[in-house]
Amino acid sequence: MREPTTPEEVRDLHNVLRSDPQRYLRIVNDWIQSNPNNSHAYFDRHFAWMKIGEPERALEDLNKVVELNPQPVALRSRGEVYRHLGEYNKALSDFDRAEAFNPAQWDEAGFGLLYQADCYARLGDEASALAHCARLPDDFWTPGVNGAPSGDKGQVAEQLRRIAADAQRRRQS
C-alpha cells in the first residue's frame, strides 16, 4: 500500500489500523525502509504503537518526527504520549511548544488546553489547571477523550479541582 494522498486513502489506511494493526505496521515500516527521513511515516506509525500498547515505541517515533519536522501536531502528539505515560512535565513542555506556533488556533481547538489543564491538575497545580480550563471556548464539551475530564467547561473545571486535590493529598502522604 502506498502512502495516502486523498482523504479516501487516509480513511482506508486508518481502517487497516483499526482492523489489523500488525498489517498497518508492516505497511508503514515499508515506507520508512524506503525513506528513513519520511516524518509522515514515523508519525503514522506512532498510532499503531499506541494501538498495540507500545507507548515507548510511539514516543521514539514522535521523537524522530520532531527531529525531522517539528510541527505543532507532532509536538502535541508527543505531549499526549508523555501524558499517557504520566510524564506530565514533559507533556506540558511539548504542549507549550506546540501552542507557541499559533496560540489563537491552540485556544480555538480546545483539546490542547484540556490536556494542559489535565497535566497541571495531575501535578497538583489547581491554579494552572483552572487557568487553562478558563481559556477553553465557552461552548466547549468533551466526552473525556484519552482519560481527560469530560463534560462542559464547568464540569471539566470541577473534575480538575478533584484531580488536583487528590494529587496534592498523595504528595503530602
Coordinates of C-alpha atoms in Angstrom, one line a residue:
M1 CA 0.0 0.0 0.0
R2 CA 1.4 3.4 -1.0
E3 CA 1.2 6.5 1.2
P4 CA -2.2 8.0 1.1
T5 CA -2.7 11.2 -0.9
T6 CA -6.5 11.6 -0.7
P7 CA -9.0 11.6 2.2
E8 CA -10.4 8.3 1.0
E9 CA -6.9 6.7 1.0
V10 CA -6.3 8.1 4.5
R11 CA -9.6 6.6 5.7
D12 CA -8.7 3.3 4.1
L13 CA -5.3 3.3 5.8
H14 CA -6.9 4.1 9.2
N15 CA -9.4 1.3 8.7
V16 CA -6.4 -1.1 8.4
L17 CA -5.0 0.4 11.6
R18 CA -8.3 -0.3 13.4
S19 CA -8.8 -3.8 12.0
D20 CA -5.2 -5.1 11.7
P21 CA -2.6 -3.1 13.4
Q22 CA 0.2 -5.6 12.6
R23 CA -0.6 -5.2 8.9
Y24 CA -0.6 -1.4 9.3
L25 CA 2.8 -1.6 11.0
R26 CA 4.2 -3.7 8.0
I27 CA 2.9 -1.1 5.6
V28 CA 4.3 1.9 7.4
N29 CA 7.6 0.1 8.1
D30 CA 7.9 -0.4 4.3
W31 CA 7.6 3.4 3.8
I32 CA 10.2 4.1 6.5
Q33 CA 12.6 1.5 5.0
S34 CA 12.3 3.1 1.5
N35 CA 12.8 6.6 3.0
P36 CA 14.2 6.8 6.6
N37 CA 13.7 10.6 6.6
N38 CA 9.9 10.4 6.0
S39 CA 8.5 12.2 9.0
H40 CA 4.9 11.3 7.9
A41 CA 5.6 7.6 8.1
Y42 CA 7.0 7.8 11.6
F43 CA 4.0 9.9 12.6
D44 CA 1.6 7.4 11.1
R45 CA 3.5 4.5 12.8
H46 CA 3.1 6.0 16.3
F47 CA -0.6 5.4 16.0
A48 CA 0.0 1.7 15.6
W49 CA 2.4 1.6 18.6
M50 CA -0.3 3.2 20.8
K51 CA -3.0 0.9 19.5
I52 CA -1.0 -2.2 20.4
G53 CA 0.1 -0.8 23.8
E54 CA 3.7 0.2 23.0
P55 CA 3.8 3.9 24.0
E56 CA 7.6 3.9 24.4
R57 CA 7.9 2.9 20.8
A58 CA 5.4 5.6 19.8
L59 CA 7.5 8.1 21.7
E60 CA 10.6 7.0 19.8
D61 CA 8.8 7.6 16.5
L62 CA 7.5 11.0 17.6
N63 CA 11.0 12.0 18.7
K64 CA 12.1 11.2 15.2
V65 CA 9.2 13.3 13.7
V66 CA 10.1 16.3 15.9
E67 CA 13.7 15.9 14.9
L68 CA 12.8 15.8 11.2
N69 CA 9.8 18.2 11.1
P70 CA 8.9 19.9 14.4
Q71 CA 5.3 20.9 13.7
P72 CA 2.6 21.6 16.3
V73 CA 0.8 18.3 15.6
A74 CA 3.9 16.3 16.3
L75 CA 4.6 18.2 19.5
R76 CA 1.0 17.9 20.7
S77 CA 1.0 14.2 19.8
R78 CA 4.3 13.6 21.7
G79 CA 2.8 15.5 24.6
E80 CA -0.2 13.2 24.6
V81 CA 2.1 10.2 24.7
Y82 CA 4.1 11.7 27.6
R83 CA 0.7 12.4 29.3
H84 CA -0.3 8.8 28.8
L85 CA 2.9 7.7 30.4
G86 CA 2.4 10.0 33.4
E87 CA 5.3 12.3 32.5
Y88 CA 3.3 15.4 32.9
N89 CA 6.1 18.0 33.0
K90 CA 7.5 16.6 29.6
A91 CA 3.9 16.7 28.2
L92 CA 3.5 20.3 29.3
S93 CA 6.8 21.3 27.7
D94 CA 5.6 19.8 24.4
F95 CA 2.1 21.3 24.7
D96 CA 3.7 24.7 25.3
R97 CA 6.0 24.4 22.3
A98 CA 3.0 23.4 20.1
E99 CA 0.9 26.3 21.4
A100 CA 3.7 28.8 20.7
F101 CA 3.3 28.1 16.9
N102 CA -0.2 29.6 16.8
P103 CA -1.7 30.5 20.2
A104 CA -5.0 31.6 18.8
Q105 CA -5.5 28.3 16.9
W106 CA -4.4 26.4 20.1
D107 CA -7.1 28.1 22.1
E108 CA -9.8 27.6 19.4
A109 CA -9.2 23.9 19.1
G110 CA -9.5 23.3 22.8
F111 CA -8.1 19.9 23.3
G112 CA -4.5 21.1 23.8
L113 CA -5.8 23.4 26.6
L114 CA -7.7 20.5 28.0
Y115 CA -4.6 18.2 28.1
Q116 CA -2.5 21.1 29.6
A117 CA -5.1 21.6 32.3
D118 CA -5.3 17.9 33.0
C119 CA -1.5 17.7 33.3
Y120 CA -1.4 20.6 35.7
A121 CA -4.2 19.0 37.8
R122 CA -2.3 15.7 37.9
L123 CA 0.7 17.6 39.2
G124 CA -1.4 19.1 41.9
D125 CA -1.3 22.6 40.4
E126 CA -5.0 23.5 40.6
A127 CA -4.5 27.2 39.8
S128 CA -2.7 26.5 36.5
A129 CA -5.2 23.7 35.6
L130 CA -8.1 26.1 36.2
A131 CA -6.4 28.9 34.3
H132 CA -6.0 26.7 31.2
C133 CA -9.6 25.5 31.6
A134 CA -10.8 29.1 31.7
R135 CA -9.3 29.6 28.3
L136 CA -11.5 26.8 26.8
P137 CA -14.2 28.1 24.4
D138 CA -17.4 28.8 26.2
D139 CA -19.3 26.2 24.2
F140 CA -16.6 23.5 24.8
W141 CA -17.7 20.0 25.5
T142 CA -15.9 16.7 25.5
P143 CA -16.8 13.0 26.2
G144 CA -13.5 12.7 28.1
V145 CA -11.0 11.7 25.4
N146 CA -7.9 9.8 26.4
G147 CA -8.7 9.9 30.1
A148 CA -9.1 13.7 30.3
P149 CA -12.1 15.1 32.2
S150 CA -15.4 15.1 30.5
G151 CA -18.4 17.4 30.1
D152 CA -18.8 21.1 29.5
K153 CA -16.3 23.7 30.7
G154 CA -17.8 23.9 34.2
Q155 CA -17.9 20.1 34.6
V156 CA -14.3 19.9 33.4
A157 CA -13.2 22.6 35.9
E158 CA -14.9 20.6 38.8
Q159 CA -13.1 17.4 37.8
L160 CA -9.8 19.3 37.5
R161 CA -10.3 20.5 41.1
R162 CA -10.8 17.0 42.3
I163 CA -7.8 15.6 40.4
A164 CA -5.5 18.4 41.7
A165 CA -6.7 17.8 45.3
D166 CA -6.1 14.1 45.0
A167 CA -2.6 14.8 43.6
Q168 CA -1.8 17.2 46.5
R169 CA -3.0 14.6 49.0
R170 CA -0.8 11.9 47.5
R171 CA 2.2 14.2 47.6
Q172 CA 1.6 15.0 51.3
S173 CA 1.3 11.4 52.4

